[in-house]
CSV table of C-alpha atoms and ligand atoms in Angstrom, one decimal:
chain,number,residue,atom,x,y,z
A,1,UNK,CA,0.0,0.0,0.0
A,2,UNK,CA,0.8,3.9,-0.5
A,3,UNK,CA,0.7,6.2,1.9
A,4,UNK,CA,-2.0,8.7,1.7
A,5,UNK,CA,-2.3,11.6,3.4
A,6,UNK,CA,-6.2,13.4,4.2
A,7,UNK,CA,-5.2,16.7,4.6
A,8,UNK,CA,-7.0,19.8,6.0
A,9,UNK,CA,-9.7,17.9,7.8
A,10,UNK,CA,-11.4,18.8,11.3
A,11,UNK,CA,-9.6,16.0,13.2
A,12,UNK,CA,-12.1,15.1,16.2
A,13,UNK,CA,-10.9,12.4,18.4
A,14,UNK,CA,-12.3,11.9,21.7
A,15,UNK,CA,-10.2,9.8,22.9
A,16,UNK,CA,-7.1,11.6,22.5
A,17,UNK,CA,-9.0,14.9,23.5
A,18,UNK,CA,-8.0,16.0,19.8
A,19,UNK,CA,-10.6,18.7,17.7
A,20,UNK,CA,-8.1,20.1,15.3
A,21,UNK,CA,-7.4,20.6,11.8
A,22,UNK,CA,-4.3,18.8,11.0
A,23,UNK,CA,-3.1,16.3,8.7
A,24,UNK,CA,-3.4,12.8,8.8
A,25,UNK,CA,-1.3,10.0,7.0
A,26,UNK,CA,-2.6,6.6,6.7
A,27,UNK,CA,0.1,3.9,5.1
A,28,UNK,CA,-0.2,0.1,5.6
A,29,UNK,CA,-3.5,-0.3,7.6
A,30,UNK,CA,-2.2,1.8,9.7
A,31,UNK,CA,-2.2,6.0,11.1
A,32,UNK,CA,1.7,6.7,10.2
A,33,UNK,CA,1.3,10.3,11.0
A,34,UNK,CA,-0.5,13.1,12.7
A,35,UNK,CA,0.9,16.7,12.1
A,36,UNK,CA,1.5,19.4,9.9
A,37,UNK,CA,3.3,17.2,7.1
A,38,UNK,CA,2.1,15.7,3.7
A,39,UNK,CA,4.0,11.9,3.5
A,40,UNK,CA,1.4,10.6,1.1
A,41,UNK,CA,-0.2,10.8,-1.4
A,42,UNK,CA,-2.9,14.5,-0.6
A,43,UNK,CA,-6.3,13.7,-0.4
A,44,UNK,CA,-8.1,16.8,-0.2
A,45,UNK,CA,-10.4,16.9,3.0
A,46,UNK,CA,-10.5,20.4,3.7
A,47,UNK,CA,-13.9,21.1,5.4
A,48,UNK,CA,-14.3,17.8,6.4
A,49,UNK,CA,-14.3,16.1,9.5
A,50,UNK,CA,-12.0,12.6,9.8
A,51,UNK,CA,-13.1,10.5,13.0
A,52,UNK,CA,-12.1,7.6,14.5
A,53,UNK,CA,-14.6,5.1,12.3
A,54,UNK,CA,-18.0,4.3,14.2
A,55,UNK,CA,-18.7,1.5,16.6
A,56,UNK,CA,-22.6,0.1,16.5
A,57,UNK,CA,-23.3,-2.2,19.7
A,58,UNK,CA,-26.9,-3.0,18.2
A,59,UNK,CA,-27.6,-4.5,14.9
A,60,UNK,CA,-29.9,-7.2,13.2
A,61,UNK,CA,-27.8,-8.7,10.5
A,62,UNK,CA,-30.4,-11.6,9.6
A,63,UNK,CA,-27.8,-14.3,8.6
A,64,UNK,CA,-28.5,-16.7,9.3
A,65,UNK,CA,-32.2,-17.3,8.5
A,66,UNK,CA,-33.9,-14.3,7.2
A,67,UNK,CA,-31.3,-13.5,4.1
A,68,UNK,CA,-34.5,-12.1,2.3
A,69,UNK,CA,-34.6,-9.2,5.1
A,70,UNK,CA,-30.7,-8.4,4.9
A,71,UNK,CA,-27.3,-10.8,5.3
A,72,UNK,CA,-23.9,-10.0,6.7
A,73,UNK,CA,-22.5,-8.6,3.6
A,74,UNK,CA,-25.2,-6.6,2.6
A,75,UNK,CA,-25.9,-5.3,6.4
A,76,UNK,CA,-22.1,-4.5,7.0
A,77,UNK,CA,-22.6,-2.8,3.2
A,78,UNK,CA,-24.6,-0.6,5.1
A,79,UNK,CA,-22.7,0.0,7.9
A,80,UNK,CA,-19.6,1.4,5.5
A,81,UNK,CA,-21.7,3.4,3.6
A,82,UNK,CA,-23.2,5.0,7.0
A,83,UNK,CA,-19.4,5.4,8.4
A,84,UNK,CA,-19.1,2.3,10.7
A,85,UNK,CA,-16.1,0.0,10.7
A,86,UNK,CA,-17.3,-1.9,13.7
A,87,UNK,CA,-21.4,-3.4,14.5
A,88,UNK,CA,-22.4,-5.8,17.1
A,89,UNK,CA,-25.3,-8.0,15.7
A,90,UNK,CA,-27.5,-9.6,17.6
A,91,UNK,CA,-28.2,-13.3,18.1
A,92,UNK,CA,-31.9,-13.8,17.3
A,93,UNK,CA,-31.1,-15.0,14.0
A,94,UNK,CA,-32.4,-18.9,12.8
A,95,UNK,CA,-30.7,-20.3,14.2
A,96,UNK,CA,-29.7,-18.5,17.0
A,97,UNK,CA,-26.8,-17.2,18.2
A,98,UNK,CA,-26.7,-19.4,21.3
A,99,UNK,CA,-23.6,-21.9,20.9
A,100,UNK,CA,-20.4,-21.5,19.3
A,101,UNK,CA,-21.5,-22.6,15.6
A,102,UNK,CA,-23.5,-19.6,14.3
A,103,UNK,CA,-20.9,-16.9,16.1
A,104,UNK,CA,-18.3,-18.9,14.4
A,105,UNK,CA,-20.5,-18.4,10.7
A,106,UNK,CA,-21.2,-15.2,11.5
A,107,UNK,CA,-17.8,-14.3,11.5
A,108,UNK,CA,-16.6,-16.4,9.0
A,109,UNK,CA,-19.3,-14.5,6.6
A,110,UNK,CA,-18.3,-11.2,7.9
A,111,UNK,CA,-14.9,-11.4,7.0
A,112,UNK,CA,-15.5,-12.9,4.0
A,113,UNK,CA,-17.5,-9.9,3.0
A,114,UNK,CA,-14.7,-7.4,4.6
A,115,UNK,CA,-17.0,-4.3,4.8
A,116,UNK,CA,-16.3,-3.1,8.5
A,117,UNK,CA,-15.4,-5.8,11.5
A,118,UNK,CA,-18.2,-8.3,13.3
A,119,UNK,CA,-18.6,-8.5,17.0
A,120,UNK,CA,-21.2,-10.8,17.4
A,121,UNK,CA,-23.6,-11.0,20.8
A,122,UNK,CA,-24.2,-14.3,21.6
A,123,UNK,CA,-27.6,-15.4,23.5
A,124,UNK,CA,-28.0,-15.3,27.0
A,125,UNK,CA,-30.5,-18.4,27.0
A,126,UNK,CA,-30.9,-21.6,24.7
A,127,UNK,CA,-33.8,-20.3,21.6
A,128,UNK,CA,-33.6,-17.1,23.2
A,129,UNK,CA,-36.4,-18.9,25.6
A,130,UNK,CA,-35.5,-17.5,29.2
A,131,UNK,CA,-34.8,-21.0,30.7
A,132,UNK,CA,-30.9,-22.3,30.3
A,133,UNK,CA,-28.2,-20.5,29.4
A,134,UNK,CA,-26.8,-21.0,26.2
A,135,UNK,CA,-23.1,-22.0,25.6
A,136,UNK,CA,-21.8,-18.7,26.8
A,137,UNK,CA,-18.6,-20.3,27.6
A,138,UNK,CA,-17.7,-21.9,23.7
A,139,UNK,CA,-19.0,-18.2,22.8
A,140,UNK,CA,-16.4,-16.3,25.4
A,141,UNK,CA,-14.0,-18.6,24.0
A,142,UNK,CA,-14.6,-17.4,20.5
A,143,UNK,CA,-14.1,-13.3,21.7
A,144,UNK,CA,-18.2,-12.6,22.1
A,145,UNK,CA,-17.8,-10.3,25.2
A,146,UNK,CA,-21.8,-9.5,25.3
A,147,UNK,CA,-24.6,-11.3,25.7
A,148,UNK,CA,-28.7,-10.7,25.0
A,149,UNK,CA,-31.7,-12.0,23.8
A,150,UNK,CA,-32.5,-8.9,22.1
A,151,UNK,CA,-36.3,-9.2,21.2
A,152,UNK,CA,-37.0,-10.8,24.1
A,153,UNK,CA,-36.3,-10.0,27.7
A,154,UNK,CA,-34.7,-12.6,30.2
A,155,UNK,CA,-38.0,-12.5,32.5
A,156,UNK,CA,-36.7,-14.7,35.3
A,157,UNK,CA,-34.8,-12.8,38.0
A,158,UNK,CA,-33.0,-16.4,38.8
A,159,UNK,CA,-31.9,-16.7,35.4
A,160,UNK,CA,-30.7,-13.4,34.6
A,161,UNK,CA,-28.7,-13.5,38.1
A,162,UNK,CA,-27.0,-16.4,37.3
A,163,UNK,CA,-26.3,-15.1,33.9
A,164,UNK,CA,-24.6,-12.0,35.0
A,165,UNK,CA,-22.8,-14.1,37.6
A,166,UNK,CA,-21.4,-16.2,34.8
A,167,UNK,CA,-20.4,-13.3,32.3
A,168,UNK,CA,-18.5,-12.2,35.4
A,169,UNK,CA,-16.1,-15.2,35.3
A,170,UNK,CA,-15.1,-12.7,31.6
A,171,UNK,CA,-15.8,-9.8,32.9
A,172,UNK,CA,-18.4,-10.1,30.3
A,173,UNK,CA,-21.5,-8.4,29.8
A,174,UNK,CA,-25.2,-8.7,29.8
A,175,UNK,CA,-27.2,-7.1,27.2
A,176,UNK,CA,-31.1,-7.4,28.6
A,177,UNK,CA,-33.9,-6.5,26.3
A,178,UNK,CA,-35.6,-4.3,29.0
A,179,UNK,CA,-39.1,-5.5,28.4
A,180,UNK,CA,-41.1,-6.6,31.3
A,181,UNK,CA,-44.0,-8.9,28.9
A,182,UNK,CA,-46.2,-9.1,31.4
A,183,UNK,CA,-47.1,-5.9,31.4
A,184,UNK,CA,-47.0,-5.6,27.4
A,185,UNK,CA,-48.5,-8.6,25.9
A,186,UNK,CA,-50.6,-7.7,22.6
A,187,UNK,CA,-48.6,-4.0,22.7
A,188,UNK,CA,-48.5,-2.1,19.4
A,189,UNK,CA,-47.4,0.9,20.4
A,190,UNK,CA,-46.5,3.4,23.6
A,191,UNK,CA,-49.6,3.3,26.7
A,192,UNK,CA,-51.1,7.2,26.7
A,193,UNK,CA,-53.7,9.0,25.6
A,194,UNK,CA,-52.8,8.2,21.6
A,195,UNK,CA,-53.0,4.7,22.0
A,196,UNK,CA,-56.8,4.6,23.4
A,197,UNK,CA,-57.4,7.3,20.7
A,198,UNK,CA,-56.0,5.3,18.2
A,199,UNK,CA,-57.2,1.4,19.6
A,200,UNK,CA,-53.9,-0.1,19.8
A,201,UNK,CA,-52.8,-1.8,23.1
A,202,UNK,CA,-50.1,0.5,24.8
A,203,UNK,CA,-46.5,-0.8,25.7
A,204,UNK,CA,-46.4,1.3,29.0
A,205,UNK,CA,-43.5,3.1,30.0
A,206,UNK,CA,-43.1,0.9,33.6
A,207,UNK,CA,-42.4,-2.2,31.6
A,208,UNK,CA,-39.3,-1.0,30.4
A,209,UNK,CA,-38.7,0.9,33.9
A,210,UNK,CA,-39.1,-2.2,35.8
A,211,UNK,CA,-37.2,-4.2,33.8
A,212,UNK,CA,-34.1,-1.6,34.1
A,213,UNK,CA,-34.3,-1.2,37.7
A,214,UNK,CA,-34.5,-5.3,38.6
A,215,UNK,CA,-31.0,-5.9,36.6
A,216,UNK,CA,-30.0,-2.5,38.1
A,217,UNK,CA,-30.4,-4.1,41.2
A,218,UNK,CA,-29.3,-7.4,40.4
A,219,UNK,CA,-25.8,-6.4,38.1
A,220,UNK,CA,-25.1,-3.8,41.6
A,221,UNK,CA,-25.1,-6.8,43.9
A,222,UNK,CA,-22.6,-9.1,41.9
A,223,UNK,CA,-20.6,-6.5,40.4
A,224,UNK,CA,-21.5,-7.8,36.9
A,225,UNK,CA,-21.2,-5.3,33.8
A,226,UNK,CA,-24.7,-4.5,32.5
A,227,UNK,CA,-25.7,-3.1,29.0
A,228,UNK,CA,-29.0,-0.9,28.7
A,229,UNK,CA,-29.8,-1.1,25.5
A,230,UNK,CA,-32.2,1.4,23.6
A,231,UNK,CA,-33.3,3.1,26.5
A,232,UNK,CA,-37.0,4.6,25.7
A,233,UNK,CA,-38.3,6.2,28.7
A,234,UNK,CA,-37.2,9.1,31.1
A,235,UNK,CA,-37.9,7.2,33.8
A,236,UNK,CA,-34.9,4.6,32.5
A,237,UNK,CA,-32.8,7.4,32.2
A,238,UNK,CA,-33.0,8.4,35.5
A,239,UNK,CA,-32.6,4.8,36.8
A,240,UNK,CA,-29.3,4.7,35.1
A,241,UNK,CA,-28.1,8.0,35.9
A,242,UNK,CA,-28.8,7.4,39.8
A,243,UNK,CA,-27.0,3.8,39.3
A,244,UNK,CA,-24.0,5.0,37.7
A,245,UNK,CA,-23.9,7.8,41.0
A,246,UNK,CA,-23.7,4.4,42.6
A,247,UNK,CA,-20.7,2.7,40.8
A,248,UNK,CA,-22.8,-0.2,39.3
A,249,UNK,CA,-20.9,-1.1,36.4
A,250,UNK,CA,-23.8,-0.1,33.8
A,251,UNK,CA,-23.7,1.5,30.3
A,252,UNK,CA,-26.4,2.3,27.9
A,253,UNK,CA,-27.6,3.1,24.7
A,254,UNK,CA,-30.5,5.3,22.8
A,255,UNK,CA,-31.0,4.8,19.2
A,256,UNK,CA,-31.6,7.3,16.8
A,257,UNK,CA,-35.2,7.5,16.3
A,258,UNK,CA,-35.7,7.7,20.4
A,259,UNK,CA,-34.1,10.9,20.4
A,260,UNK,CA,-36.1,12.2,17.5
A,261,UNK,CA,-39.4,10.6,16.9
A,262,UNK,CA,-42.3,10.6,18.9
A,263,UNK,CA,-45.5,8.5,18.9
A,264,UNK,CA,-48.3,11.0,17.4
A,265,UNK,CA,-46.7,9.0,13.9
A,266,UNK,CA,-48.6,6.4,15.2
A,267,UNK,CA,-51.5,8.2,14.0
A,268,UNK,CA,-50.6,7.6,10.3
A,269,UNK,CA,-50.9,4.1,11.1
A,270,UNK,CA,-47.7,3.2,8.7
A,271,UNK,CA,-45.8,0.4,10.5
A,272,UNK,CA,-42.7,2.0,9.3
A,273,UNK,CA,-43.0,3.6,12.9
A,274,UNK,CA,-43.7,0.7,14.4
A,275,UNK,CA,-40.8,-0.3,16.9
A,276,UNK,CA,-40.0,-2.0,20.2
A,277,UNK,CA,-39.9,-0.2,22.6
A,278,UNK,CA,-41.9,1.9,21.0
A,279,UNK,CA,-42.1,5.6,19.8
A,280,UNK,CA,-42.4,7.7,23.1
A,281,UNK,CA,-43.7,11.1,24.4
A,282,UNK,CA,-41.4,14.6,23.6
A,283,UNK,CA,-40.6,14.2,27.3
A,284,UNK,CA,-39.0,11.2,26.9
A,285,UNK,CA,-37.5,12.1,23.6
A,286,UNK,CA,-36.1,15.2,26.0
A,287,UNK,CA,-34.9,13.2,28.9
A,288,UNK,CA,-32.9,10.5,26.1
A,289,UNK,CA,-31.2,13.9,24.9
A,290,UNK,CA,-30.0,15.1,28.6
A,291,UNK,CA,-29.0,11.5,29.1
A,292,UNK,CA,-26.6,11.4,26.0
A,293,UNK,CA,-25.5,15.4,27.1
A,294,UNK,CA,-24.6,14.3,30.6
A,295,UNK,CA,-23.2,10.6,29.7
A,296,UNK,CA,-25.9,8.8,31.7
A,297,UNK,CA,-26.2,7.5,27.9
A,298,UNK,CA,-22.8,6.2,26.4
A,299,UNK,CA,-23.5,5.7,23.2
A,300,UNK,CA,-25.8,6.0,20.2
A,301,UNK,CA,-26.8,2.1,18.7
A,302,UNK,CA,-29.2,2.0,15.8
A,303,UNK,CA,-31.3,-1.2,16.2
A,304,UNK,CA,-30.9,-1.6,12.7
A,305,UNK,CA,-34.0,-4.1,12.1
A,306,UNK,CA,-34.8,-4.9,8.6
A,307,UNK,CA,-37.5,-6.5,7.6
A,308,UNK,CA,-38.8,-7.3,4.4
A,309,UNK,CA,-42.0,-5.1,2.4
A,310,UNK,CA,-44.5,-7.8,1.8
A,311,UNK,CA,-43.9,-8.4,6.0
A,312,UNK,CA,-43.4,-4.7,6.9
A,313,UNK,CA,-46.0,-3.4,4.7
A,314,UNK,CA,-48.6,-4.9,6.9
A,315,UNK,CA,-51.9,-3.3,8.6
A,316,UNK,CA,-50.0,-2.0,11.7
A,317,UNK,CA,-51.2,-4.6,14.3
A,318,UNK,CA,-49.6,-7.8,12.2
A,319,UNK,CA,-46.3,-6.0,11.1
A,320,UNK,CA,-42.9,-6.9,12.8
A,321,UNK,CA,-41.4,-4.1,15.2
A,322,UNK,CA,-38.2,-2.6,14.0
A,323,UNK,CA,-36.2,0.3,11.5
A,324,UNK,CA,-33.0,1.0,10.0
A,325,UNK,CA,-30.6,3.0,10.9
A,326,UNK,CA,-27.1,2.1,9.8
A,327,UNK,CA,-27.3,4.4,6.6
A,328,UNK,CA,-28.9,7.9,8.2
A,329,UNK,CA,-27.3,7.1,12.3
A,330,UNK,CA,-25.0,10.1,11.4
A,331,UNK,CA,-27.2,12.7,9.7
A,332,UNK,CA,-29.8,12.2,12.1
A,333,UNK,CA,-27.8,12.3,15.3
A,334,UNK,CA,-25.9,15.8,13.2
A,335,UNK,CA,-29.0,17.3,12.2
A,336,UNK,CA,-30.9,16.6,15.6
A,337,UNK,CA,-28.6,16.6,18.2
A,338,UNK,CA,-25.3,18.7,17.3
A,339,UNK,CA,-27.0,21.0,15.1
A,340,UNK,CA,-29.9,21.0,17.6
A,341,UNK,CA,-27.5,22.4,20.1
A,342,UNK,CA,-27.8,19.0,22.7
A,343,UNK,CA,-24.5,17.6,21.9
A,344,UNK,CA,-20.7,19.1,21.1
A,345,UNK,CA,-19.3,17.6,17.5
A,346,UNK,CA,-17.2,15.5,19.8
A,347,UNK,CA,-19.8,14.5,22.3
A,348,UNK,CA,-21.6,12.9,19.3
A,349,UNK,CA,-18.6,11.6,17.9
A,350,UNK,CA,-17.4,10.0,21.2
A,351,UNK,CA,-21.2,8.8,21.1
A,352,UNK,CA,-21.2,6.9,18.1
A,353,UNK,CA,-17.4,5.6,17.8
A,354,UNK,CA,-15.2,5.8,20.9
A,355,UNK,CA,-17.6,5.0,23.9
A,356,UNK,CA,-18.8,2.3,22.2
A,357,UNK,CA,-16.1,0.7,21.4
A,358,UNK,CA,-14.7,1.2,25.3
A,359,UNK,CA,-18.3,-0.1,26.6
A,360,UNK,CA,-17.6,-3.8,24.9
A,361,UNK,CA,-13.6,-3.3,25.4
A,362,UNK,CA,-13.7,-3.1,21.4
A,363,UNK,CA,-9.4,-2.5,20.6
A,364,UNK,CA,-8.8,-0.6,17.4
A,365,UNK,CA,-12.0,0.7,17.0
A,366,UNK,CA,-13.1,3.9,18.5
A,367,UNK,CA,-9.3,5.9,18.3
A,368,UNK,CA,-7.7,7.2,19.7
A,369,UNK,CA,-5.6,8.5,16.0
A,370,UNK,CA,-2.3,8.8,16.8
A,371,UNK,CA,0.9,6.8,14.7
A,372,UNK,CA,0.7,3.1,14.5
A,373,UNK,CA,-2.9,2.8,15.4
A,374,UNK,CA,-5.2,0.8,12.7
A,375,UNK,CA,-6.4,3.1,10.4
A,376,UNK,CA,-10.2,2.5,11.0
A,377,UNK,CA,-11.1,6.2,10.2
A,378,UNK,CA,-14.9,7.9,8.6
A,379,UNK,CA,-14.3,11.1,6.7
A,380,UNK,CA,-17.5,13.0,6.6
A,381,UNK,CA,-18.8,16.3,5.4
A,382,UNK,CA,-20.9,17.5,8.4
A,383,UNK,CA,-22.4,20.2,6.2
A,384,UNK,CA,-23.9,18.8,3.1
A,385,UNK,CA,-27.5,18.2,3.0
A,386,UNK,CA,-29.8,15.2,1.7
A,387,UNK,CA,-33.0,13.8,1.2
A,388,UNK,CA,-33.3,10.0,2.4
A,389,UNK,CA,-34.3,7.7,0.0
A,390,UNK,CA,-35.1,4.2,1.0
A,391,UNK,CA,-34.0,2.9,-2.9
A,392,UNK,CA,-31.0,4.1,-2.6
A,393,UNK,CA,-30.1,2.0,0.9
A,394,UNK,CA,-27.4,-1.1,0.7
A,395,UNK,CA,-29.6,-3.0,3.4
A,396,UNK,CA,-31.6,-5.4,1.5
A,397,UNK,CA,-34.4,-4.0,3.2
A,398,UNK,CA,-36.5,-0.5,2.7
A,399,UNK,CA,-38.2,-0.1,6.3
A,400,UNK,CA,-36.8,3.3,7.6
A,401,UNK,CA,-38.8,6.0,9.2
A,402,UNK,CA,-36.4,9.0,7.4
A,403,UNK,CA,-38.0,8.6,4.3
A,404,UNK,CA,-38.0,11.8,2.1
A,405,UNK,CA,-36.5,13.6,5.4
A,406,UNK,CA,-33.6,16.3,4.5
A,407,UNK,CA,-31.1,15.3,7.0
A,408,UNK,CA,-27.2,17.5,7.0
A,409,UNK,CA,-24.2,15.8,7.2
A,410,UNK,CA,-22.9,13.2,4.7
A,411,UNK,CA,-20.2,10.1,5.0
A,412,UNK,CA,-17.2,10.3,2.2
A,413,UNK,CA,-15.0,7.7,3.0
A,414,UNK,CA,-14.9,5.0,5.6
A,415,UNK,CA,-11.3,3.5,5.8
A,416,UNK,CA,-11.3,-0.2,7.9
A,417,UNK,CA,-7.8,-0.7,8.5
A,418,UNK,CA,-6.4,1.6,5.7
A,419,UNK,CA,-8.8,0.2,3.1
A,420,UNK,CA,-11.9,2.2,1.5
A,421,UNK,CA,-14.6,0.0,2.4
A,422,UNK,CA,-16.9,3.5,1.7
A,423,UNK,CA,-15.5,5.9,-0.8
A,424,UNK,CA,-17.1,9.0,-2.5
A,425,UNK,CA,-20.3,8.4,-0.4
A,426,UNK,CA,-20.4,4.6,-2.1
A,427,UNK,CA,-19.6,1.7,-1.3
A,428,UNK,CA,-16.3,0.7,-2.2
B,1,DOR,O1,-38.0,-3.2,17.0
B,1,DOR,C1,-37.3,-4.1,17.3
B,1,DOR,N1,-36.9,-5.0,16.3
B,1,DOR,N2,-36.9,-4.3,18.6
B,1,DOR,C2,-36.2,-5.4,18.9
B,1,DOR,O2,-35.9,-5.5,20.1
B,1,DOR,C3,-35.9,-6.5,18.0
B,1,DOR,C4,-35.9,-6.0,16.6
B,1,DOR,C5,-35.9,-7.0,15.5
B,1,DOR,O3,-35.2,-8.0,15.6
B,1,DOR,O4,-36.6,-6.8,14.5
């Protein structure tokens, strides 16, 4: 390889407390340089801004199983084009992601494809059921350092205890879908006024706050490392935030569209909306915001969850739950959050790549950029505007809510290890 040299860009690395415009030379795989010099080959980057690549905890690759709703190459496709060279997908695949076999295939597919790098989660319980564990132990062996049954939550207190107590023998951590079903069963959408407008059953706020404070509770008293993940509610904020006061070893994250949608597009009855947890109030929209400005909320996830049309594009009551994200994560978190005045560029940026990456002890990933680091880098321009169009996505699927939206802010290039997986806005 050539050295190559990005130079002129707004360098904004957290985790070297970097927000600079200064050169950057890239030879090898690896961040040669960081100064004033030109070694490479100049590639022009002047008003852009070159982070350390992003880091997505929470995806739904669909391989195996559901290849016609997306697979590994065509969801980490996705996650170049939308400037990550890192995702985490989740283990309710068929079959699941519950003994070493499927992590291993997951992997192997991943690498094969060589769009951005794989972390896969591997279950907590056998079939995702809630009963026995699944192999976490072959899994650990393999490197999976989280474990969930995204989709579903781990209702037994027994069960999750003795799961957290096990991931502590790896200091690894538990991922609970923070669902509590008794209180949701037949749930369309969020419990309030809107739903008995509209005659859907409500997925109340408690369910999720319940859920969050038991392993709260339970992760506290073993000193076990707990994920949050797409926190919904500002009561679960405030759970966390009064946890972390308290030293339990908890992170968390919010996806996109809970810190910018709100239910009332329920009332277009288009399941596009449709999610779990579901679309809340503007107070918990607010409340998702403070937690990601005061770092009660580490990082930004996208719960990327394709799904096909002819199953999406169902009456709202029979249509899976779930949206994608991996494509508009940036523009949406620029446009709302940092041009909305809620987060710093580097607060987002640490949002979406380097606490992330630290939460899951992800090396590599996440900066900091500094010489002989892996060059796994996004350039993006955080000014240019465009309108989402779901026919233009990688993901094999079409379900996202930004539809004809005019988001700002635009990925150039993605490099995984010195390589443009994501170049000119395309994938490479
Ligand atoms: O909306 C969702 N879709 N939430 C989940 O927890 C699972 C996901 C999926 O797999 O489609």
């Amino acid at each position: 390889m050539t050295a190559v040299t990005f130079a002129g860009a707004r360098v904004v690395d957290p985790a070297s407390h970097r927000d600079d415009v200064v050169n950057v030379t890239v030879d090898d795989g690896i961040v040669t340089d960081v100064g004033a010099d030109v070694i490479g080959r100049r590639i022009d980057a002047g008003g852009l801004v070159l982070a350390p690549g992003f880091v997505d905890l929470h995806v739904h690759l669909r391989e195996p199983g559901r290849e016609d709703a997306e697979t590994v190459a065509s969801g980490t496709a996705a996650a170049a084009v939308g400037g990550f060279t890192a995702v985490c997908p989740m283990a309710n695949t068929d079959p699941v992601a519950d003994h070493a076999g499927v992590v291993e295939q997951v992997l192997r597919l991943a690498r094969d494809a060589a769009h951005c790098d794989v972390f896969p989660v591997g279950a907590v319980t056998r079939g995702l059921a809630g009963d026995e564990l699944a192999e976490m132990g072959a899994m650990a062996a393999l490197g999976v350092r989280c474990f969930s049954d995204d989709g579903m939550p781990v209702r037994s207190p027994q069960v999750m205890r003795r799961a957290l107590e096990y991931a502590r023998t790896w200091d690894a951590i538990i991922c609970n879908h923070a669902e509590e079903s008794a209180l949701t069963g037949g749930a369309q959408m969020n419990e309030g006024q809107l739903s008995t407008l509209l005659g859907l059953a409500g997925w109340p706020r408690e369910a999720e706050e319940v859920m969050v404070a038991r392993d709260l509770v339970l992760a506290g008293g073993l000193g076990a490392r707990l994920h949050v993940p797409h926190v919904s509610t500002a009561g679960a904020v405030d759970l966390i935030r009064v946890a972390k006061a308290r030293a339990v070893r908890v992170t968390a994250e919010a996806a996109p569209h809970h810190f910018t949608l709100t239910e009332e597009r329920a009332t277009t009855y288009d399941p596009v909306y449709k999610v779990n947890p579901p679309l809340r109030g503007k107070e918990d929209v607010e409340a998702v915001r403070n937690g990601l400005a005061d770092g009660t909320i580490d990082a930004i996830a996208t719960d990327h969850a394709p799904h096909p049309p002819e199953q999406k594009e169902q009456e709202w009551m029979h249509a899976p739950p779930g949206m994608l994200g991996l494509e508009t994560s940036l523009a949406v978190t620029l446009t709302e959050l940092v041009e909305g005045g809620v987060l710093t560029l580097s607060q987002a940026i640490a949002a979406l790549s380097t606490n992330p990456a630290r939460s899951r002890d992800i090396t590599g990933h996440g900066g900091p950029i500094q010489p002989g680091a892996p060059a796994n880098l996004v350039l993006f321009d955080p000014a240019q505007r465009w309108t989402v169009d779901a026919r233009g996505l990688q993901s094999r699927s079409r379900n996202t809510p930004y539809t004809g939206m005019t988001l700002q802010g635009k990925v150039v290039h993605t490099l995984l290890r010195g390589r443009f997986t994501c170049r000119d806005g395309a994938l490479a």
